[in-house]
Amino acid sequence: MISVTVAAHGGRKRVVGGHLKAYDSGRLSIFDLNIQPEKLEVQQRRQLWSHLFDKLFALAFLLFQTCFPFLARFFEKPDNNNVEARMAARRKSAKIPPPAIHKLTSKLLLNVFSNLDGVDIAHCEAVCKRWRKVIEKHNDDMPKVLKDQIRILFDEGEIVIYPLDSRNTPTRYPMPNLQRLAILLRHLSTLSLFVRGLIPIEAIPVLKSLCQLSLRPQQIYFIWSKFSQESIALLEELIICNAETLTDIGFEECSPTAFLSDRLIFPIVHQIQSLRVWNDAKSGQHNITDVTLGHLTRNFARGHRLETLDLSSCRISSAALSKLIVAWSKKPKCDLSITVNFCPDVFRSEIVEWMATREDLHLHNGKLARNGCVLTLFC
């Protein structure tokens, strides 16, 4: 801001420097002080008319631009930024045809995916949202990466995946949240599924996740697991979902024991090769009865195999177990190991007497040999 004194003498700005002269409270240029008042008035009038002409010209040019915008372009200097912005907007508005690969139908994609391996399927899933939906919808039919065993260890908070080649070290993952459990395992299949340390509050979501997968295990084994009463139906569903491949099932120190019953085993009893139901007799008896032994006895007549029968705290009898041993002796296919503990209605002496009097079969040190196969009884 210029001082009042400078403005009173016609100065347009307050200047500083050695050519200034003190004048009251402001400073004026020495050259301005030497100008005569008449010339100074003429100079001020010229400046006023020049300023007024500039304003009128700017107003006229603005009206010209408004009324004739197409002619105003010839008087404007092109702005590179505006040109680039217009070109970018034009490119954005242009319709780019989708790539040819997006025209593939879901059915054709499914045929292509079915000829890939599990690793390639996982890579294809990350390509785009459409491919991922096709893979998720038909996940059960997709090729899987086969593993030897998957161990879900809730007590240690980790998942251990064992490769088929025993020379390779297993891969360990920290336990994911229950919602991501199925996502982690969805591209895998395994020969053995091992679950340890399951608790009732987690039983339902965990079993739901396992039912959604297509692991195709030959063996399912639960150890130190506690199921809730509501989760038993999901446990039955898990066995039914894997009935095509499942031949080995086991429950060790699992509760509640009352729900581990014949009904649980029934979907696979016609093909089962190994059955283990065991506890230390402190948790109560399992509801595995002579009905299951009867199915296993009839399996021998059909030529099926049974390799391991390990029952503890079950409601079976000496007579049913004796009939099973006799059926094996007639058509043995492989060695059979039978272990019976804490079963109140099973007595070794009754089994030996029943077999000797009715079938003339004799156990030697708990073993029975037939056609190169050996049955071993621990009772």
mmCIF file of C-alpha atoms in Angstrom:
data_model
loop_
_atom_site.group_PDB
_atom_site.id
_atom_site.type_symbol
_atom_site.label_atom_id
_atom_site.label_comp_id
_atom_site.label_asym_id
_atom_site.label_seq_id
_atom_site.Cartn_x
_atom_site.Cartn_y
_atom_site.Cartn_z
ATOM 1 C CA MET A 1 0.000 0.000 0.000
ATOM 2 C CA ILE A 2 1.369 3.476 -0.932
ATOM 3 C CA SER A 3 1.370 6.306 1.578
ATOM 4 C CA VAL A 4 -1.227 9.091 1.547
ATOM 5 C CA THR A 5 1.412 11.687 0.749
ATOM 6 C CA VAL A 6 2.663 9.813 -2.297
ATOM 7 C CA ALA A 7 -0.883 9.391 -3.581
ATOM 8 C CA ALA A 8 -1.603 13.085 -3.103
ATOM 9 C CA HIS A 9 1.296 13.954 -5.391
ATOM 10 C CA GLY A 10 0.201 11.637 -8.196
ATOM 11 C CA GLY A 11 2.604 8.802 -7.478
ATOM 12 C CA ARG A 12 1.374 5.298 -8.468
ATOM 13 C CA LYS A 13 3.654 3.434 -6.144
ATOM 14 C CA ARG A 14 5.894 3.888 -3.221
ATOM 15 C CA VAL A 15 9.438 3.577 -4.453
ATOM 16 C CA VAL A 16 12.580 3.010 -2.495
ATOM 17 C CA GLY A 17 16.176 3.719 -3.274
ATOM 18 C CA GLY A 18 18.827 6.447 -3.373
ATOM 19 C CA HIS A 19 16.880 8.703 -5.766
ATOM 20 C CA LEU A 20 14.134 9.294 -3.172
ATOM 21 C CA LYS A 21 13.598 12.440 -1.138
ATOM 22 C CA ALA A 22 11.939 12.633 2.266
ATOM 23 C CA TYR A 23 8.599 14.440 2.217
ATOM 24 C CA ASP A 24 6.535 14.532 5.396
ATOM 25 C CA SER A 25 5.516 10.970 6.279
ATOM 26 C CA GLY A 26 6.189 9.457 2.835
ATOM 27 C CA ARG A 27 8.866 9.332 0.159
ATOM 28 C CA LEU A 28 8.497 10.711 -3.372
ATOM 29 C CA SER A 29 10.715 10.182 -6.347
ATOM 30 C CA ILE A 30 12.927 13.150 -7.030
ATOM 31 C CA PHE A 31 11.936 12.901 -10.710
ATOM 32 C CA ASP A 32 8.239 13.173 -9.837
ATOM 33 C CA LEU A 33 8.898 16.297 -7.798
ATOM 34 C CA ASN A 34 10.547 17.971 -10.821
ATOM 35 C CA ILE A 35 7.479 17.453 -13.098
ATOM 36 C CA GLN A 36 5.329 20.558 -13.589
ATOM 37 C CA PRO A 37 1.714 20.299 -12.366
ATOM 38 C CA GLU A 38 0.240 20.859 -15.884
ATOM 39 C CA LYS A 39 2.260 17.998 -17.399
ATOM 40 C CA LEU A 40 1.466 15.792 -14.452
ATOM 41 C CA GLU A 41 -2.277 16.376 -14.997
ATOM 42 C CA VAL A 42 -1.990 15.534 -18.718
ATOM 43 C CA GLN A 43 -0.076 12.355 -17.888
ATOM 44 C CA GLN A 44 -2.720 11.300 -15.376
ATOM 45 C CA ARG A 45 -5.495 11.911 -17.939
ATOM 46 C CA ARG A 46 -3.703 9.749 -20.530
ATOM 47 C CA GLN A 47 -3.288 6.977 -18.012
ATOM 48 C CA LEU A 48 -7.001 7.164 -17.174
ATOM 49 C CA TRP A 49 -8.091 6.959 -20.826
ATOM 50 C CA SER A 50 -5.630 4.070 -21.440
ATOM 51 C CA HIS A 51 -7.016 2.160 -18.477
ATOM 52 C CA LEU A 52 -10.590 2.813 -19.646
ATOM 53 C CA PHE A 53 -9.766 1.632 -23.185
ATOM 54 C CA ASP A 54 -8.266 -1.595 -21.837
ATOM 55 C CA LYS A 55 -11.428 -2.293 -19.887
ATOM 56 C CA LEU A 56 -13.686 -1.589 -22.891
ATOM 57 C CA PHE A 57 -11.562 -3.800 -25.146
ATOM 58 C CA ALA A 58 -11.677 -6.669 -22.649
ATOM 59 C CA LEU A 59 -15.473 -6.318 -22.418
ATOM 60 C CA ALA A 60 -15.856 -6.260 -26.208
ATOM 61 C CA PHE A 61 -13.652 -9.341 -26.607
ATOM 62 C CA LEU A 62 -15.668 -11.181 -23.974
ATOM 63 C CA LEU A 63 -18.907 -10.377 -25.826
ATOM 64 C CA PHE A 64 -17.318 -11.514 -29.089
ATOM 65 C CA GLN A 65 -16.294 -14.844 -27.526
ATOM 66 C CA THR A 66 -19.768 -15.337 -26.144
ATOM 67 C CA CYS A 67 -21.630 -14.542 -29.376
ATOM 68 C CA PHE A 68 -19.207 -16.153 -31.829
ATOM 69 C CA PRO A 69 -17.422 -18.999 -30.012
ATOM 70 C CA PHE A 70 -16.459 -20.779 -33.257
ATOM 71 C CA LEU A 71 -14.609 -17.647 -34.508
ATOM 72 C CA ALA A 72 -12.989 -17.022 -31.164
ATOM 73 C CA ARG A 73 -10.909 -20.188 -31.586
ATOM 74 C CA PHE A 74 -8.835 -18.459 -34.296
ATOM 75 C CA PHE A 75 -7.800 -15.742 -31.858
ATOM 76 C CA GLU A 76 -6.882 -18.077 -29.013
ATOM 77 C CA LYS A 77 -3.501 -19.596 -28.486
ATOM 78 C CA PRO A 78 -3.883 -23.386 -28.231
ATOM 79 C CA ASP A 79 -3.325 -24.730 -24.731
ATOM 80 C CA ASN A 80 -1.500 -28.039 -24.760
ATOM 81 C CA ASN A 81 -3.115 -29.067 -21.481
ATOM 82 C CA ASN A 82 -6.614 -28.467 -22.852
ATOM 83 C CA VAL A 83 -5.814 -30.405 -26.028
ATOM 84 C CA GLU A 84 -4.513 -33.361 -24.040
ATOM 85 C CA ALA A 85 -7.538 -33.254 -21.759
ATOM 86 C CA ARG A 86 -9.912 -33.289 -24.741
ATOM 87 C CA MET A 87 -8.027 -36.181 -26.337
ATOM 88 C CA ALA A 88 -8.117 -38.150 -23.070
ATOM 89 C CA ALA A 89 -11.857 -37.555 -22.747
ATOM 90 C CA ARG A 90 -12.365 -38.660 -26.351
ATOM 91 C CA ARG A 91 -10.382 -41.857 -25.787
ATOM 92 C CA LYS A 92 -12.297 -42.550 -22.597
ATOM 93 C CA SER A 93 -15.657 -42.125 -24.289
ATOM 94 C CA ALA A 94 -14.687 -44.385 -27.194
ATOM 95 C CA LYS A 95 -16.063 -47.919 -26.873
ATOM 96 C CA ILE A 96 -13.234 -50.446 -26.803
ATOM 97 C CA PRO A 97 -14.392 -53.898 -27.880
ATOM 98 C CA PRO A 98 -13.811 -56.594 -25.232
ATOM 99 C CA PRO A 99 -11.000 -59.108 -25.827
ATOM 100 C CA ALA A 100 -11.928 -62.285 -27.640
ATOM 101 C CA ILE A 101 -11.201 -64.354 -24.522
ATOM 102 C CA HIS A 102 -14.137 -62.677 -22.762
ATOM 103 C CA LYS A 103 -16.483 -64.133 -25.362
ATOM 104 C CA LEU A 104 -15.818 -67.683 -24.164
ATOM 105 C CA THR A 105 -18.931 -69.217 -22.646
ATOM 106 C CA SER A 106 -18.974 -70.693 -19.153
ATOM 107 C CA LYS A 107 -19.420 -74.166 -20.602
ATOM 108 C CA LEU A 108 -16.337 -73.786 -22.802
ATOM 109 C CA LEU A 109 -14.317 -72.398 -19.887
ATOM 110 C CA LEU A 110 -15.369 -75.383 -17.787
ATOM 111 C CA ASN A 111 -14.131 -77.775 -20.483
ATOM 112 C CA VAL A 112 -10.780 -75.969 -20.599
ATOM 113 C CA PHE A 113 -10.387 -75.911 -16.815
ATOM 114 C CA SER A 114 -11.161 -79.620 -16.524
ATOM 115 C CA ASN A 115 -8.008 -80.401 -18.549
ATOM 116 C CA LEU A 116 -5.687 -78.415 -16.273
ATOM 117 C CA ASP A 117 -4.012 -79.478 -13.057
ATOM 118 C CA GLY A 118 -4.729 -78.087 -9.616
ATOM 119 C CA VAL A 119 -1.913 -75.519 -9.662
ATOM 120 C CA ASP A 120 -3.082 -74.072 -12.987
ATOM 121 C CA ILE A 121 -6.652 -73.921 -11.673
ATOM 122 C CA ALA A 122 -5.467 -71.774 -8.757
ATOM 123 C CA HIS A 123 -3.716 -69.424 -11.214
ATOM 124 C CA CYS A 124 -6.774 -69.199 -13.474
ATOM 125 C CA GLU A 125 -8.927 -68.290 -10.500
ATOM 126 C CA ALA A 126 -6.902 -65.103 -10.049
ATOM 127 C CA VAL A 127 -7.363 -63.932 -13.671
ATOM 128 C CA CYS A 128 -10.752 -62.250 -13.361
ATOM 129 C CA LYS A 129 -14.003 -62.287 -11.438
ATOM 130 C CA ARG A 130 -15.870 -64.260 -14.129
ATOM 131 C CA TRP A 131 -13.327 -67.091 -14.198
ATOM 132 C CA ARG A 132 -13.321 -67.215 -10.407
ATOM 133 C CA LYS A 133 -17.113 -67.612 -10.326
ATOM 134 C CA VAL A 134 -16.988 -70.467 -12.850
ATOM 135 C CA ILE A 135 -14.316 -72.267 -10.811
ATOM 136 C CA GLU A 136 -16.116 -71.726 -7.490
ATOM 137 C CA LYS A 137 -19.429 -72.950 -8.912
ATOM 138 C CA HIS A 138 -17.895 -76.209 -10.202
ATOM 139 C CA ASN A 139 -15.172 -76.568 -7.581
ATOM 140 C CA ASP A 140 -16.071 -80.194 -6.826
ATOM 141 C CA ASP A 141 -15.443 -81.188 -10.452
ATOM 142 C CA MET A 142 -12.148 -79.327 -10.815
ATOM 143 C CA PRO A 143 -8.768 -81.100 -10.734
ATOM 144 C CA LYS A 144 -7.106 -81.007 -7.320
ATOM 145 C CA VAL A 145 -3.552 -80.989 -6.020
ATOM 146 C CA LEU A 146 -3.172 -84.357 -4.293
ATOM 147 C CA LYS A 147 -1.510 -84.408 -0.854
ATOM 148 C CA ASP A 148 -0.638 -87.315 1.395
ATOM 149 C CA GLN A 149 -2.186 -85.908 4.562
ATOM 150 C CA ILE A 150 -3.805 -82.717 5.818
ATOM 151 C CA ARG A 151 -3.566 -82.195 9.559
ATOM 152 C CA ILE A 152 -5.814 -79.572 11.143
ATOM 153 C CA LEU A 153 -4.389 -79.074 14.624
ATOM 154 C CA PHE A 154 -6.622 -76.771 16.632
ATOM 155 C CA ASP A 155 -4.688 -77.385 19.844
ATOM 156 C CA GLU A 156 -1.487 -76.066 18.225
ATOM 157 C CA GLY A 157 -3.157 -73.476 16.003
ATOM 158 C CA GLU A 158 -1.756 -74.642 12.678
ATOM 159 C CA ILE A 159 -2.451 -76.658 9.547
ATOM 160 C CA VAL A 160 0.210 -79.087 8.343
ATOM 161 C CA ILE A 161 0.100 -80.372 4.754
ATOM 162 C CA TYR A 162 2.216 -83.413 3.911
ATOM 163 C CA PRO A 163 3.232 -83.938 0.253
ATOM 164 C CA LEU A 164 3.045 -87.288 -1.496
ATOM 165 C CA ASP A 165 6.818 -87.468 -1.695
ATOM 166 C CA SER A 166 7.976 -88.293 1.822
ATOM 167 C CA ARG A 167 11.397 -86.819 1.038
ATOM 168 C CA ASN A 168 9.868 -83.340 0.924
ATOM 169 C CA THR A 169 9.191 -81.493 4.148
ATOM 170 C CA PRO A 170 5.583 -80.731 5.114
ATOM 171 C CA THR A 171 4.225 -77.210 4.787
ATOM 172 C CA ARG A 172 2.913 -75.483 7.895
ATOM 173 C CA TYR A 173 0.361 -72.667 7.953
ATOM 174 C CA PRO A 174 -0.962 -70.716 10.941
ATOM 175 C CA MET A 175 -4.579 -71.546 11.655
ATOM 176 C CA PRO A 176 -6.788 -69.185 9.594
ATOM 177 C CA ASN A 177 -10.136 -67.942 10.792
ATOM 178 C CA LEU A 178 -12.931 -70.436 10.273
ATOM 179 C CA GLN A 179 -14.348 -68.508 7.299
ATOM 180 C CA ARG A 180 -11.070 -68.832 5.381
ATOM 181 C CA LEU A 181 -10.469 -72.491 6.195
ATOM 182 C CA ALA A 182 -12.406 -73.696 3.145
ATOM 183 C CA ILE A 183 -10.667 -71.109 0.923
ATOM 184 C CA LEU A 184 -7.229 -72.376 1.961
ATOM 185 C CA LEU A 185 -8.029 -76.031 1.176
ATOM 186 C CA ARG A 186 -10.408 -75.721 -1.788
ATOM 187 C CA HIS A 187 -7.835 -76.729 -4.444
ATOM 188 C CA LEU A 188 -6.469 -79.715 -2.521
ATOM 189 C CA SER A 189 -7.364 -83.369 -2.205
ATOM 190 C CA THR A 190 -5.780 -85.742 0.265
ATOM 191 C CA LEU A 191 -5.389 -89.372 1.168
ATOM 192 C CA SER A 192 -5.814 -88.661 4.881
ATOM 193 C CA LEU A 193 -7.665 -85.974 6.842
ATOM 194 C CA PHE A 194 -6.531 -85.665 10.453
ATOM 195 C CA VAL A 195 -8.334 -83.348 12.904
ATOM 196 C CA ARG A 196 -7.143 -82.806 16.470
ATOM 197 C CA GLY A 197 -8.346 -80.635 19.338
ATOM 198 C CA LEU A 198 -11.762 -79.610 17.975
ATOM 199 C CA ILE A 199 -14.019 -77.966 20.589
ATOM 200 C CA PRO A 200 -17.847 -77.789 20.619
ATOM 201 C CA ILE A 201 -18.107 -74.071 19.839
ATOM 202 C CA GLU A 202 -16.059 -74.546 16.648
ATOM 203 C CA ALA A 203 -17.507 -77.902 15.613
ATOM 204 C CA ILE A 204 -20.378 -76.583 13.470
ATOM 205 C CA PRO A 205 -18.419 -74.008 11.361
ATOM 206 C CA VAL A 206 -15.455 -76.368 10.933
ATOM 207 C CA LEU A 207 -17.584 -79.318 9.811
ATOM 208 C CA LYS A 208 -19.549 -77.029 7.475
ATOM 209 C CA SER A 209 -16.298 -75.924 5.858
ATOM 210 C CA LEU A 210 -15.093 -79.515 5.491
ATOM 211 C CA CYS A 211 -18.426 -80.534 3.938
ATOM 212 C CA GLN A 212 -18.112 -77.744 1.356
ATOM 213 C CA LEU A 213 -14.716 -79.013 0.256
ATOM 214 C CA SER A 214 -14.017 -81.931 -2.021
ATOM 215 C CA LEU A 215 -10.960 -83.377 -0.279
ATOM 216 C CA ARG A 216 -11.835 -86.977 -1.272
ATOM 217 C CA PRO A 217 -9.925 -88.590 1.625
ATOM 218 C CA GLN A 218 -9.496 -92.310 2.029
ATOM 219 C CA GLN A 219 -9.033 -91.814 5.767
ATOM 220 C CA ILE A 220 -10.712 -89.485 8.267
ATOM 221 C CA TYR A 221 -9.399 -89.487 11.813
ATOM 222 C CA PHE A 222 -10.549 -87.346 14.753
ATOM 223 C CA ILE A 223 -8.540 -87.298 17.979
ATOM 224 C CA TRP A 224 -9.160 -85.408 21.238
ATOM 225 C CA SER A 225 -12.189 -83.726 19.711
ATOM 226 C CA LYS A 226 -15.428 -82.683 21.351
ATOM 227 C CA PHE A 227 -18.514 -82.335 19.197
ATOM 228 C CA SER A 228 -21.642 -80.424 20.073
ATOM 229 C CA GLN A 229 -24.942 -82.246 19.841
ATOM 230 C CA GLU A 230 -25.992 -80.024 16.920
ATOM 231 C CA SER A 231 -22.802 -80.833 14.983
ATOM 232 C CA ILE A 232 -23.360 -84.613 14.865
ATOM 233 C CA ALA A 233 -25.620 -84.212 11.809
ATOM 234 C CA LEU A 234 -22.782 -82.361 10.039
ATOM 235 C CA LEU A 235 -20.363 -85.126 11.022
ATOM 236 C CA GLU A 236 -22.693 -87.647 9.381
ATOM 237 C CA GLU A 237 -22.897 -85.387 6.316
ATOM 238 C CA LEU A 238 -19.096 -85.224 6.130
ATOM 239 C CA ILE A 239 -18.905 -89.020 5.998
ATOM 240 C CA ILE A 240 -21.677 -89.197 3.381
ATOM 241 C CA CYS A 241 -19.983 -86.539 1.208
ATOM 242 C CA ASN A 242 -16.778 -88.593 1.115
ATOM 243 C CA ALA A 243 -18.406 -92.045 0.980
ATOM 244 C CA GLU A 244 -17.055 -92.733 -2.525
ATOM 245 C CA THR A 245 -13.434 -92.721 -1.354
ATOM 246 C CA LEU A 246 -13.572 -93.220 2.420
ATOM 247 C CA THR A 247 -12.420 -96.648 3.638
ATOM 248 C CA ASP A 248 -10.714 -95.799 6.938
ATOM 249 C CA ILE A 249 -12.341 -93.918 9.810
ATOM 250 C CA GLY A 250 -11.305 -93.388 13.400
ATOM 251 C CA PHE A 251 -12.374 -91.578 16.568
ATOM 252 C CA GLU A 252 -9.936 -91.454 19.469
ATOM 253 C CA GLU A 253 -10.879 -89.818 22.767
ATOM 254 C CA CYS A 254 -13.844 -88.061 21.174
ATOM 255 C CA SER A 255 -17.060 -87.048 22.903
ATOM 256 C CA PRO A 256 -19.967 -87.194 23.411
ATOM 257 C CA THR A 257 -19.558 -90.947 23.067
ATOM 258 C CA ALA A 258 -23.301 -91.619 22.848
ATOM 259 C CA PHE A 259 -23.453 -90.051 19.363
ATOM 260 C CA LEU A 260 -20.587 -92.142 17.960
ATOM 261 C CA SER A 261 -22.881 -94.914 16.837
ATOM 262 C CA ASP A 262 -23.715 -97.445 14.132
ATOM 263 C CA ARG A 263 -25.571 -94.742 12.234
ATOM 264 C CA LEU A 264 -22.360 -92.777 11.810
ATOM 265 C CA ILE A 265 -20.553 -95.762 10.284
ATOM 266 C CA PHE A 266 -23.438 -97.062 8.180
ATOM 267 C CA PRO A 267 -22.802 -94.997 4.958
ATOM 268 C CA ILE A 268 -19.382 -96.656 4.476
ATOM 269 C CA VAL A 269 -19.765 -99.945 6.348
ATOM 270 C CA HIS A 270 -19.961 -101.913 3.081
ATOM 271 C CA GLN A 271 -16.452 -100.788 2.040
ATOM 272 C CA ILE A 272 -14.687 -100.024 5.289
ATOM 273 C CA GLN A 273 -11.202 -101.497 5.688
ATOM 274 C CA SER A 274 -10.207 -99.943 8.988
ATOM 275 C CA LEU A 275 -12.393 -98.907 11.930
ATOM 276 C CA ARG A 276 -10.992 -97.394 15.121
ATOM 277 C CA VAL A 277 -13.227 -96.177 17.942
ATOM 278 C CA TRP A 278 -11.261 -95.812 21.158
ATOM 279 C CA ASN A 279 -11.287 -94.131 24.564
ATOM 280 C CA ASP A 280 -10.083 -94.904 28.067
ATOM 281 C CA ALA A 281 -13.556 -95.935 29.321
ATOM 282 C CA LYS A 282 -13.880 -92.814 31.479
ATOM 283 C CA SER A 283 -16.092 -90.938 29.017
ATOM 284 C CA GLY A 284 -18.759 -93.613 28.677
ATOM 285 C CA GLN A 285 -19.566 -96.229 26.064
ATOM 286 C CA HIS A 286 -19.841 -95.749 22.327
ATOM 287 C CA ASN A 287 -23.001 -96.897 20.610
ATOM 288 C CA ILE A 288 -21.142 -99.196 18.217
ATOM 289 C CA THR A 289 -23.053 -102.481 18.513
ATOM 290 C CA ASP A 290 -23.344 -105.935 16.993
ATOM 291 C CA VAL A 291 -25.166 -104.333 14.050
ATOM 292 C CA THR A 292 -21.875 -102.943 12.735
ATOM 293 C CA LEU A 293 -20.098 -106.260 13.341
ATOM 294 C CA GLY A 294 -22.880 -108.025 11.433
ATOM 295 C CA HIS A 295 -22.294 -105.794 8.388
ATOM 296 C CA LEU A 296 -18.553 -106.450 8.556
ATOM 297 C CA THR A 297 -19.185 -110.201 8.795
ATOM 298 C CA ARG A 298 -21.315 -110.136 5.643
ATOM 299 C CA ASN A 299 -18.625 -108.129 3.864
ATOM 300 C CA PHE A 300 -16.242 -111.096 4.129
ATOM 301 C CA ALA A 301 -18.744 -113.273 2.270
ATOM 302 C CA ARG A 302 -18.701 -110.701 -0.565
ATOM 303 C CA GLY A 303 -14.919 -110.821 -0.750
ATOM 304 C CA HIS A 304 -14.251 -107.435 0.885
ATOM 305 C CA ARG A 305 -11.136 -106.606 2.886
ATOM 306 C CA LEU A 306 -10.834 -105.642 6.540
ATOM 307 C CA GLU A 307 -7.405 -104.804 7.914
ATOM 308 C CA THR A 308 -7.947 -103.171 11.308
ATOM 309 C CA LEU A 309 -10.740 -103.332 13.859
ATOM 310 C CA ASP A 310 -9.950 -101.412 17.048
ATOM 311 C CA LEU A 311 -12.941 -101.020 19.383
ATOM 312 C CA SER A 312 -12.945 -99.706 22.924
ATOM 313 C CA SER A 313 -15.909 -99.137 25.238
ATOM 314 C CA CYS A 314 -18.373 -100.406 22.642
ATOM 315 C CA ARG A 315 -21.617 -102.345 23.060
ATOM 316 C CA ILE A 316 -20.567 -105.517 21.229
ATOM 317 C CA SER A 317 -20.780 -109.159 22.282
ATOM 318 C CA SER A 318 -18.461 -112.168 22.210
ATOM 319 C CA ALA A 319 -20.806 -114.065 19.858
ATOM 320 C CA ALA A 320 -20.843 -111.322 17.200
ATOM 321 C CA LEU A 321 -17.067 -111.009 17.314
ATOM 322 C CA SER A 322 -16.658 -114.800 17.042
ATOM 323 C CA LYS A 323 -18.866 -114.898 13.940
ATOM 324 C CA LEU A 324 -16.743 -112.177 12.353
ATOM 325 C CA ILE A 325 -13.557 -114.194 12.956
ATOM 326 C CA VAL A 326 -15.141 -117.318 11.465
ATOM 327 C CA ALA A 327 -16.276 -115.384 8.374
ATOM 328 C CA TRP A 328 -12.737 -114.065 7.867
ATOM 329 C CA SER A 329 -11.258 -117.578 8.154
ATOM 330 C CA LYS A 330 -13.413 -118.786 5.242
ATOM 331 C CA LYS A 331 -12.380 -116.056 2.762
ATOM 332 C CA PRO A 332 -9.284 -114.257 4.021
ATOM 333 C CA LYS A 333 -8.022 -111.478 1.734
ATOM 334 C CA CYS A 334 -5.409 -109.872 3.964
ATOM 335 C CA ASP A 335 -4.048 -109.832 7.492
ATOM 336 C CA LEU A 336 -6.525 -108.658 10.114
ATOM 337 C CA SER A 337 -5.755 -107.082 13.488
ATOM 338 C CA ILE A 338 -8.599 -107.015 16.036
ATOM 339 C CA THR A 339 -8.210 -105.095 19.289
ATOM 340 C CA VAL A 340 -11.020 -105.001 21.840
ATOM 341 C CA ASN A 341 -10.789 -103.135 25.160
ATOM 342 C CA PHE A 342 -13.238 -102.092 27.873
ATOM 343 C CA CYS A 343 -16.163 -103.866 26.211
ATOM 344 C CA PRO A 344 -18.143 -105.393 29.120
ATOM 345 C CA ASP A 345 -19.838 -108.106 27.020
ATOM 346 C CA VAL A 346 -16.700 -109.420 25.327
ATOM 347 C CA PHE A 347 -14.620 -112.157 26.964
ATOM 348 C CA ARG A 348 -11.634 -113.825 25.360
ATOM 349 C CA SER A 349 -12.496 -117.205 26.912
ATOM 350 C CA GLU A 350 -15.983 -117.143 25.372
ATOM 351 C CA ILE A 351 -14.550 -116.363 21.934
ATOM 352 C CA VAL A 352 -12.013 -119.202 22.121
ATOM 353 C CA GLU A 353 -14.634 -121.684 23.354
ATOM 354 C CA TRP A 354 -17.232 -120.644 20.766
ATOM 355 C CA MET A 355 -14.770 -121.018 17.867
ATOM 356 C CA ALA A 356 -13.399 -124.341 19.097
ATOM 357 C CA THR A 357 -16.754 -126.031 19.700
ATOM 358 C CA ARG A 358 -18.635 -124.776 16.631
ATOM 359 C CA GLU A 359 -16.015 -124.286 13.917
ATOM 360 C CA ASP A 360 -13.022 -126.236 15.208
ATOM 361 C CA LEU A 361 -10.858 -123.112 15.030
ATOM 362 C CA HIS A 362 -8.070 -122.610 17.518
ATOM 363 C CA LEU A 363 -6.094 -119.471 18.283
ATOM 364 C CA HIS A 364 -2.384 -119.909 18.924
ATOM 365 C CA ASN A 365 -0.990 -117.064 20.995
ATOM 366 C CA GLY A 366 -3.919 -114.968 19.865
ATOM 367 C CA LYS A 367 -3.275 -115.650 16.160
ATOM 368 C CA LEU A 368 -5.115 -117.565 13.471
ATOM 369 C CA ALA A 369 -3.434 -118.365 10.136
ATOM 370 C CA ARG A 370 -5.397 -119.074 6.944
ATOM 371 C CA ASN A 371 -4.229 -119.138 3.296
ATOM 372 C CA GLY A 372 -1.107 -117.129 4.021
ATOM 373 C CA CYS A 373 -3.020 -114.484 5.985
ATOM 374 C CA VAL A 374 -2.905 -113.996 9.743
ATOM 375 C CA LEU A 375 -5.612 -112.769 12.104
ATOM 376 C CA THR A 376 -4.352 -111.312 15.390
ATOM 377 C CA LEU A 377 -6.708 -110.879 18.332
ATOM 378 C CA PHE A 378 -5.935 -108.597 21.276
ATOM 379 C CA CYS A 379 -8.645 -108.955 23.862
#
